[in-house]
Amino acid sequence: MTSAQVDTEKTSEASEEGYERGLGSRQVQMIAIGGAIGVGLFLGAGANIAKAGPSLILMYALAGAIVFFIMRALGELLLYRPVSGSFAEYSREFVGPFFGYFTGWTYWLMWVVTGMAELTAAAIYVHFWFPHIPQWVTALVFLVILFGVNLISVKLFGELEFWFSMVKVTALIGMIVIGLGVLTFGFSSAGDTATVSNLWQFDGFFPKGIGSSLMTLQGVMFAYLAVELVGVTAGESEDPEKTLPKAINTLPWRIALFYVGALTVILCVVKWTEFAPGVSPFVEAFAKIGIPAGAGIVNFVVLTAALSSCNSGMYSTGRMLRTLAESGEAPKGFRKLSATKTPALGITVSVLFMGIGVVLNYIVPEKAFGYVTSVATAAGIWTWLMILVSHVLYRRAVRAGRLPASAFPAPGGAVCSWIAIVFLLFVTGLIAYDADSRVCLYVMAGWAVALGIGWAVLKTRNPQVAERREQPVLEKV
């Protein structure tokens, strides 16, 4: 089989999944940008600034470099074989059937628990303007609207996500421009104290010590969750060979601008000692500058970020359940597509679980949000690790001549993937060290036991589910 024939077979495989190629370049680009900007930045950065001071900028830059390694590894795999539910498929192919099964269900769990938190958070943000409306009503309305959007078509999902991302991007760029104006021209009430020296003149760049700065990495990694969503769109992108590399290659400047750039400007305009946990650094900065209705503007942006995350969760969970069903690792009913070519049953079941989360959040203390985000982080780290391990094994197969080379090779090859693997294991160690976030590892251990039992039952009923799915062997020509 020639390389061209292999490429043709891969393209055919992607098109035969049954999905509509309804996501254009404009939408994929914005989904990629939106995935890198979430509630973890708008709200979580406040607590992390209090822990690490200005050094948080360095932590975001360091984690951002690792995330870029992960995305380039994923990009190489996507151009080798662009399929929806990519993480589970690559884990199944390169690491083994059980790991594909485990990764698919764990990624589903990540988005379900994230959806629970984001949906309730969105209701709290609306409560800022309309305190007389019960939160459960707002949460239910958002749940139904986003559910309908995801059922109608992938084009509508992509369009809604485009505008959600546009709001977040516009707000961040506006904050950066205004902050630079304050630093340069000294206008507003913050002009007298705004200076670049705020980054080091209050107990230095590492005011709480390097150890305290490193402990923020777990929260920083949560802020980057969802960048891999581009991989889930592979089966529904109009031209994945062009749109996916472009979306991934623009990741460094997105991280540099929206994370490192925005935080640098904010910490120059407002002293880091004025930030506190539970308060958005953007709200604090707008208030310090004296922008009218600044709190309301940021509240709207954060609401948008929460709805965007929930919208993405509904999209990805439905696709992942269908991938699992196609492999015999979930009920067969999840394989069916609706008349609009969406995995309606998978989306519906996922939404029901998210809805349960809305109810549970009434009886669970506020600390539950911290637990939910730590569980999502642990599930996300597992997904990223499987991407990296799959990439290392894929490169090994390419060198041995067993598989064709990807059209989008990762710079540094497997070396950068090994660096990222070590980093993610280090962050897992930090999670284990922190008493507050350690609970997520207990949850993941319980989840692993449950999936292990499920796998044993699956193998008993259908032994073929444990067979490795081999891809075409590249013959020398």
Coordinates of C-alpha atoms in Angstrom, one line a residue:
M1 CA 0.0 0.0 0.0
T2 CA 1.4 3.4 -1.0
S3 CA 1.5 6.5 1.2
A4 CA -1.2 8.1 -1.0
Q5 CA -3.4 5.0 -0.6
V6 CA -3.0 5.2 3.2
D7 CA -4.0 8.9 3.1
T8 CA -7.1 8.1 1.0
E9 CA -8.1 5.4 3.4
K10 CA -7.7 7.8 6.4
T11 CA -9.9 10.4 4.7
S12 CA -12.5 7.9 3.9
E13 CA -12.6 6.7 7.5
A14 CA -13.2 10.2 8.7
S15 CA -16.0 10.9 6.3
E16 CA -17.7 7.6 7.0
E17 CA -18.1 8.4 10.6
G18 CA -21.5 10.0 9.6
Y19 CA -20.8 13.4 11.1
E20 CA -21.5 16.6 9.1
R21 CA -18.3 18.5 8.1
G22 CA -20.0 21.7 9.4
L23 CA -17.2 23.5 11.3
G24 CA -15.4 26.0 9.1
S25 CA -11.9 27.5 9.6
R26 CA -13.4 30.6 11.3
Q27 CA -15.2 28.5 13.9
V28 CA -12.4 26.0 14.5
Q29 CA -10.0 29.0 15.1
M30 CA -12.4 30.5 17.6
I31 CA -13.1 27.2 19.3
A32 CA -9.3 26.9 19.7
I33 CA -9.0 30.4 21.1
G34 CA -12.1 30.0 23.4
G35 CA -10.7 26.7 24.7
A36 CA -7.6 28.7 26.0
I37 CA -9.7 31.3 27.8
G38 CA -12.0 30.1 30.6
V39 CA -13.3 30.7 34.1
G40 CA -10.0 29.5 35.4
L41 CA -8.4 32.7 34.1
F42 CA -11.2 35.1 34.9
L43 CA -11.8 33.9 38.5
G44 CA -9.2 31.4 39.5
A45 CA -6.3 33.8 38.8
G46 CA -7.3 35.9 41.9
A47 CA -6.6 33.1 44.4
N48 CA -3.4 32.2 42.6
I49 CA -2.1 35.8 42.6
A50 CA -2.6 35.8 46.4
K51 CA -0.5 32.7 46.7
A52 CA 2.3 33.5 44.2
G53 CA 2.2 37.2 43.5
P54 CA 3.8 38.3 40.2
S55 CA 5.5 35.0 39.7
L56 CA 2.2 33.6 38.6
I57 CA 3.0 35.1 35.2
L58 CA 6.0 32.8 35.0
M59 CA 3.8 29.8 36.0
Y60 CA 1.3 30.5 33.2
A61 CA 4.2 30.9 30.7
L62 CA 5.8 27.6 31.8
A63 CA 2.5 25.7 31.8
G64 CA 1.6 27.3 28.4
A65 CA 4.8 25.9 26.9
I66 CA 3.9 22.4 28.1
V67 CA 0.4 22.8 26.7
F68 CA 1.9 23.7 23.4
F69 CA 4.0 20.5 23.4
I70 CA 0.8 18.6 24.1
M71 CA -1.1 20.2 21.3
R72 CA 1.7 19.7 18.8
A73 CA 1.8 16.0 19.7
L74 CA -2.0 15.9 19.3
G75 CA -1.7 17.8 16.0
E76 CA 0.7 15.2 14.6
L77 CA -1.7 12.4 15.5
L78 CA -4.7 14.3 14.1
L79 CA -3.0 14.7 10.7
Y80 CA -2.0 11.1 10.8
R81 CA -5.6 10.0 11.3
P82 CA -8.3 12.8 11.8
V83 CA -11.2 11.2 13.7
S84 CA -13.7 12.4 16.2
G85 CA -13.1 11.2 19.7
S86 CA -9.4 11.3 18.9
F87 CA -7.9 10.8 22.3
A88 CA -9.7 7.6 23.0
E89 CA -8.9 6.3 19.5
Y90 CA -5.2 7.0 19.7
S91 CA -5.0 5.5 23.2
R92 CA -6.7 2.4 21.9
E93 CA -4.5 2.1 18.9
F94 CA -1.1 2.8 20.5
V95 CA -1.4 2.0 24.2
G96 CA -4.1 -0.7 24.2
P97 CA -7.9 -1.2 24.2
F98 CA -8.3 -0.8 27.9
F99 CA -6.6 2.6 27.8
G100 CA -8.8 3.7 25.0
Y101 CA -11.8 2.7 27.0
F102 CA -10.5 4.4 30.2
T103 CA -9.5 7.6 28.4
G104 CA -12.9 7.9 26.6
W105 CA -14.9 7.5 29.8
T106 CA -12.5 9.7 31.8
Y107 CA -12.7 12.6 29.3
W108 CA -16.5 12.2 29.4
L109 CA -16.3 12.5 33.3
M110 CA -14.2 15.6 33.0
W111 CA -16.7 17.5 30.9
V112 CA -19.7 16.3 32.9
V113 CA -18.3 17.5 36.3
T114 CA -17.1 20.7 34.6
G115 CA -20.5 21.2 33.1
M116 CA -22.1 20.8 36.6
A117 CA -19.9 23.5 38.0
E118 CA -20.1 25.9 35.1
L119 CA -23.9 25.6 34.9
T120 CA -24.4 26.5 38.5
A121 CA -21.7 29.2 38.3
A122 CA -23.6 30.8 35.3
A123 CA -26.7 30.9 37.5
I124 CA -24.8 32.7 40.2
Y125 CA -23.5 35.3 37.7
V126 CA -27.0 36.0 36.5
H127 CA -28.0 36.4 40.2
F128 CA -25.6 39.4 40.2
W129 CA -28.2 41.3 38.1
F130 CA -31.4 39.6 39.0
P131 CA -31.2 38.5 42.7
H132 CA -35.0 37.9 42.8
I133 CA -34.8 35.0 40.2
P134 CA -34.2 31.6 41.8
Q135 CA -30.8 30.2 40.7
W136 CA -32.3 26.8 39.8
V137 CA -34.6 28.6 37.3
T138 CA -31.7 30.3 35.6
A139 CA -29.6 27.1 35.6
L140 CA -32.5 25.1 34.0
V141 CA -33.0 27.7 31.3
F142 CA -29.4 27.7 30.3
L143 CA -29.3 23.9 30.4
V144 CA -32.3 23.7 28.0
I145 CA -31.1 26.4 25.6
L146 CA -27.6 24.8 25.2
F147 CA -29.1 21.4 25.0
G148 CA -31.3 22.6 22.1
V149 CA -28.3 24.2 20.3
N150 CA -26.3 21.0 20.4
L151 CA -29.2 18.9 19.2
I152 CA -30.0 21.2 16.2
S153 CA -26.7 21.0 14.3
V154 CA -22.9 21.2 14.7
K155 CA -23.0 24.4 12.6
L156 CA -25.2 26.1 15.3
F157 CA -22.9 24.9 18.0
G158 CA -19.9 26.2 16.2
E159 CA -21.5 29.6 15.6
L160 CA -22.6 30.0 19.2
E161 CA -19.0 29.0 20.4
F162 CA -17.6 31.5 17.9
W163 CA -19.5 34.4 19.5
F164 CA -18.9 33.2 23.0
S165 CA -15.1 33.2 22.2
M166 CA -15.4 36.6 20.5
V167 CA -16.8 38.2 23.7
K168 CA -13.9 36.7 25.8
V169 CA -11.3 37.8 23.3
T170 CA -12.7 41.3 23.0
A171 CA -12.8 41.8 26.7
L172 CA -9.3 40.6 27.3
I173 CA -7.9 42.7 24.5
G174 CA -9.8 45.7 25.8
M175 CA -8.4 45.1 29.3
I176 CA -4.8 44.9 27.9
V177 CA -5.2 48.1 25.8
I178 CA -6.8 50.1 28.7
G179 CA -4.1 48.8 31.1
L180 CA -1.3 49.8 28.7
G181 CA -2.9 53.3 28.3
V182 CA -2.9 53.7 32.1
L183 CA 0.7 52.7 32.3
T184 CA 1.8 54.9 29.4
F185 CA -0.3 58.1 29.9
G186 CA -1.2 57.8 33.6
F187 CA -4.9 58.5 33.2
S188 CA -7.6 57.2 35.7
S189 CA -7.4 56.9 39.4
A190 CA -4.9 54.1 39.0
G191 CA -2.4 56.2 37.0
D192 CA -0.5 57.4 40.1
T193 CA 0.4 53.9 41.3
A194 CA 0.5 52.0 38.0
T195 CA 4.1 51.1 37.2
V196 CA 6.1 48.1 35.9
S197 CA 8.0 48.1 39.1
N198 CA 4.9 46.7 40.8
L199 CA 6.1 43.3 39.5
W200 CA 9.0 43.2 41.9
Q201 CA 9.0 46.0 44.5
F202 CA 6.6 44.3 47.0
D203 CA 8.7 41.5 48.4
G204 CA 10.2 40.6 45.0
F205 CA 9.0 38.6 42.0
F206 CA 8.6 35.5 44.2
P207 CA 7.1 37.1 47.4
K208 CA 5.8 33.8 48.9
G209 CA 8.8 31.7 47.7
I210 CA 9.3 29.4 44.7
G211 CA 7.6 26.5 46.5
S212 CA 4.4 28.5 46.9
S213 CA 4.5 29.6 43.2
L214 CA 4.9 26.0 42.1
M215 CA 1.9 25.0 44.1
T216 CA -0.3 27.2 41.9
L217 CA 0.5 25.0 38.9
Q218 CA -2.4 22.7 39.5
G219 CA -4.8 25.7 39.3
V220 CA -2.9 27.0 36.3
M221 CA -3.3 23.7 34.5
F222 CA -7.1 23.8 35.2
A223 CA -7.2 27.2 33.4
Y224 CA -5.8 25.5 30.3
L225 CA -8.3 22.6 30.2
A226 CA -10.3 22.4 27.0
V227 CA -7.5 23.5 24.6
E228 CA -7.6 19.9 23.4
L229 CA -11.2 20.3 22.3
V230 CA -9.8 21.0 18.8
G231 CA -9.0 17.3 18.7
V232 CA -12.7 16.4 19.2
T233 CA -13.7 18.6 16.3
A234 CA -11.5 16.7 13.8
G235 CA -14.3 14.5 12.5
E236 CA -16.5 17.6 11.8
S237 CA -14.0 20.1 10.5
E238 CA -14.5 21.1 6.8
D239 CA -10.8 20.8 6.0
P240 CA -8.9 19.4 9.0
E241 CA -5.6 19.2 7.1
K242 CA -5.6 23.0 6.9
T243 CA -7.7 24.2 9.9
L244 CA -6.2 22.1 12.6
P245 CA -2.5 22.9 12.1
K246 CA -3.4 26.6 11.9
A247 CA -5.4 26.5 15.1
I248 CA -2.6 24.7 17.0
N249 CA 0.2 26.8 15.7
T250 CA -1.5 30.0 16.9
L251 CA -1.6 28.6 20.4
P252 CA 1.7 30.2 21.6
W253 CA 0.6 33.8 20.8
R254 CA -2.8 33.2 22.3
I255 CA -1.2 32.1 25.6
A256 CA 1.3 34.9 25.4
L257 CA -1.4 37.5 24.8
F258 CA -4.4 36.4 26.8
Y259 CA -2.7 34.8 29.8
V260 CA 0.8 36.1 30.2
G261 CA 0.1 39.5 28.6
A262 CA -3.2 40.2 30.4
L263 CA -1.8 39.2 33.8
T264 CA 1.3 41.2 33.3
V265 CA -0.7 44.3 32.5
I266 CA -3.1 43.8 35.4
L267 CA -0.2 43.3 37.9
C268 CA 1.5 46.4 36.7
V269 CA -1.7 48.5 37.1
V270 CA -2.7 47.0 40.5
K271 CA -0.3 45.9 43.2
W272 CA -0.5 42.1 43.7
T273 CA -1.1 42.6 47.4
E274 CA -4.6 44.1 46.6
F275 CA -5.9 40.8 45.1
A276 CA -7.7 38.2 47.2
P277 CA -9.2 34.7 46.7
G278 CA -12.7 34.7 45.4
V279 CA -12.4 38.0 43.6
S280 CA -11.8 38.2 39.9
P281 CA -8.5 40.1 39.2
F282 CA -10.3 41.7 36.2
V283 CA -13.1 43.1 38.4
E284 CA -10.5 44.4 40.8
A285 CA -8.5 46.1 38.0
F286 CA -11.6 47.6 36.4
A287 CA -12.7 49.0 39.7
K288 CA -9.2 50.4 40.4
I289 CA -9.1 52.1 37.0
G290 CA -12.5 53.5 37.6
I291 CA -14.4 52.2 34.6
P292 CA -18.2 52.7 35.0
A293 CA -20.1 49.4 35.3
G294 CA -16.7 47.6 35.2
A295 CA -18.0 44.9 37.6
G296 CA -21.0 44.3 35.4
I297 CA -18.9 44.1 32.2
V298 CA -16.6 41.5 33.8
N299 CA -19.6 39.6 35.2
F300 CA -21.0 39.3 31.7
V301 CA -17.7 38.1 30.3
V302 CA -17.4 35.5 33.0
L303 CA -21.0 34.4 32.4
T304 CA -20.0 33.9 28.7
A305 CA -17.0 31.9 29.7
A306 CA -19.1 29.6 31.9
L307 CA -21.7 29.1 29.2
S308 CA -19.0 28.5 26.6
S309 CA -17.5 25.8 28.8
C310 CA -20.9 24.1 29.3
N311 CA -21.6 24.3 25.6
S312 CA -18.3 22.6 24.8
G313 CA -19.0 20.0 27.4
M314 CA -22.3 19.0 25.8
Y315 CA -20.6 18.8 22.4
S316 CA -17.6 16.7 23.5
T317 CA -19.4 14.3 25.8
G318 CA -21.9 13.3 23.1
R319 CA -19.0 12.6 20.6
M320 CA -17.0 10.7 23.1
L321 CA -19.9 8.4 24.1
R322 CA -20.5 7.7 20.4
T323 CA -16.8 6.8 20.0
L324 CA -17.0 4.5 23.0
A325 CA -20.2 2.9 21.6
E326 CA -18.5 2.3 18.2
S327 CA -15.8 0.4 20.0
G328 CA -18.3 -1.7 22.0
E329 CA -17.4 0.1 25.2
A330 CA -20.7 1.9 25.7
P331 CA -24.4 0.9 24.9
K332 CA -25.0 0.6 21.2
G333 CA -27.7 3.2 21.3
F334 CA -25.1 5.9 21.6
R335 CA -23.9 5.1 18.0
K336 CA -27.0 6.5 16.4
L337 CA -27.0 10.0 14.8
S338 CA -30.1 12.1 14.6
A339 CA -31.5 13.5 11.4
T340 CA -29.2 16.6 11.9
K341 CA -26.2 14.3 12.2
T342 CA -25.6 14.9 16.0
P343 CA -25.2 12.1 18.6
A344 CA -28.5 13.1 20.2
L345 CA -28.7 10.3 22.8
G346 CA -25.2 10.8 24.1
I347 CA -25.8 14.5 24.4
T348 CA -29.1 13.9 26.2
V349 CA -27.6 11.5 28.8
S350 CA -24.7 13.8 29.4
V351 CA -27.1 16.7 29.9
L352 CA -29.1 14.7 32.4
F353 CA -26.0 14.1 34.5
M354 CA -25.1 17.8 34.3
G355 CA -28.7 18.5 35.5
I356 CA -28.2 16.3 38.5
G357 CA -25.2 18.5 39.3
V358 CA -27.3 21.6 39.5
V359 CA -29.5 19.9 42.1
L360 CA -26.6 18.6 44.1
N361 CA -24.9 22.0 44.3
Y362 CA -27.8 23.3 46.4
I363 CA -27.0 20.8 49.2
V364 CA -23.2 20.7 48.8
P365 CA -21.1 23.5 50.4
E366 CA -19.2 26.0 48.3
K367 CA -16.0 24.0 48.7
A368 CA -17.6 21.5 46.3
F369 CA -16.6 23.8 43.4
G370 CA -13.0 23.4 44.4
Y371 CA -13.4 19.6 44.5
V372 CA -15.1 19.6 41.2
T373 CA -12.3 21.6 39.5
S374 CA -9.7 19.4 41.0
V375 CA -11.4 16.2 39.7
A376 CA -11.7 17.9 36.3
T377 CA -7.9 18.7 36.4
A378 CA -7.0 15.1 37.3
A379 CA -9.1 13.8 34.5
G380 CA -7.6 16.4 32.1
I381 CA -4.1 15.4 33.1
W382 CA -4.9 11.8 32.3
T383 CA -6.2 12.8 28.9
W384 CA -3.0 14.8 28.2
L385 CA -0.8 12.0 29.4
M386 CA -2.5 9.6 27.0
I387 CA -2.0 12.0 24.1
L388 CA 1.7 12.3 24.9
V389 CA 2.2 8.5 25.4
S390 CA 0.3 7.8 22.1
H391 CA 2.5 10.3 20.3
V392 CA 5.7 8.7 21.6
L393 CA 4.6 5.3 20.5
Y394 CA 3.4 6.6 17.1
R395 CA 6.8 8.2 16.5
R396 CA 8.4 4.9 17.3
A397 CA 6.1 3.1 14.8
V398 CA 7.0 5.7 12.1
R399 CA 10.7 5.2 12.7
A400 CA 10.2 1.5 12.3
G401 CA 8.4 2.0 9.0
R402 CA 5.1 0.5 10.3
L403 CA 3.1 3.7 9.9
P404 CA 3.1 6.7 7.6
A405 CA 4.6 10.0 8.8
S406 CA 2.2 12.7 9.6
A407 CA 2.0 15.9 7.5
F408 CA 2.3 17.9 10.7
P409 CA 5.3 16.6 12.7
A410 CA 5.8 18.0 16.2
P411 CA 9.0 20.0 16.6
G412 CA 11.5 18.1 18.7
G413 CA 9.7 14.9 18.0
A414 CA 9.2 12.6 21.0
V415 CA 11.6 14.6 23.2
C416 CA 9.1 17.4 23.9
S417 CA 6.5 14.8 24.6
W418 CA 8.7 13.2 27.3
I419 CA 9.4 16.7 28.8
A420 CA 5.6 17.3 29.0
I421 CA 5.0 13.8 30.5
V422 CA 7.5 14.5 33.3
F423 CA 5.9 17.9 33.9
L424 CA 2.4 16.5 34.2
L425 CA 3.6 13.8 36.6
F426 CA 5.2 16.6 38.7
V427 CA 1.9 18.5 38.8
T428 CA 0.2 15.3 39.9
G429 CA 2.7 15.1 42.7
L430 CA 1.7 18.7 43.7
I431 CA -1.9 17.7 43.8
A432 CA -1.1 14.7 46.0
Y433 CA 0.9 17.1 48.3
D434 CA -2.0 19.6 48.7
A435 CA -4.5 18.4 51.3
D436 CA -7.4 20.4 49.7
S437 CA -6.9 19.1 46.2
R438 CA -5.8 15.6 47.2
V439 CA -9.4 14.4 47.4
C440 CA -9.6 14.3 43.6
L441 CA -7.0 11.5 43.5
Y442 CA -9.2 9.5 45.8
V443 CA -12.1 10.2 43.4
M444 CA -10.0 9.1 40.5
A445 CA -9.0 5.9 42.3
G446 CA -12.6 5.1 42.8
W447 CA -13.4 5.9 39.2
A448 CA -10.5 3.6 38.1
V449 CA -11.9 0.7 40.1
A450 CA -15.4 1.3 38.7
L451 CA -14.0 1.3 35.1
G452 CA -11.9 -1.7 35.8
I453 CA -15.0 -3.7 36.9
G454 CA -16.9 -2.4 33.8
W455 CA -14.0 -3.6 31.6
A456 CA -14.0 -7.0 33.2
V457 CA -17.8 -7.3 32.5
L458 CA -17.3 -6.1 28.9
K459 CA -14.6 -8.6 28.2
T460 CA -16.8 -11.4 29.5
R461 CA -19.7 -10.4 27.3
N462 CA -17.7 -9.5 24.2
P463 CA -14.0 -10.7 24.1
Q464 CA -13.4 -8.8 20.9
V465 CA -13.5 -5.5 22.8
A466 CA -10.1 -6.3 24.2
E467 CA -8.5 -6.8 20.8
R468 CA -6.1 -4.0 19.6
R469 CA -7.4 -2.2 16.5
E470 CA -4.6 -2.3 14.0
Q471 CA -4.2 0.4 11.3
P472 CA -2.9 -0.2 7.7
V473 CA 0.8 -1.1 7.6
L474 CA 2.9 1.2 5.4
E475 CA 4.6 -0.8 2.7
K476 CA 7.8 0.5 1.1
V477 CA 7.5 1.6 -2.5

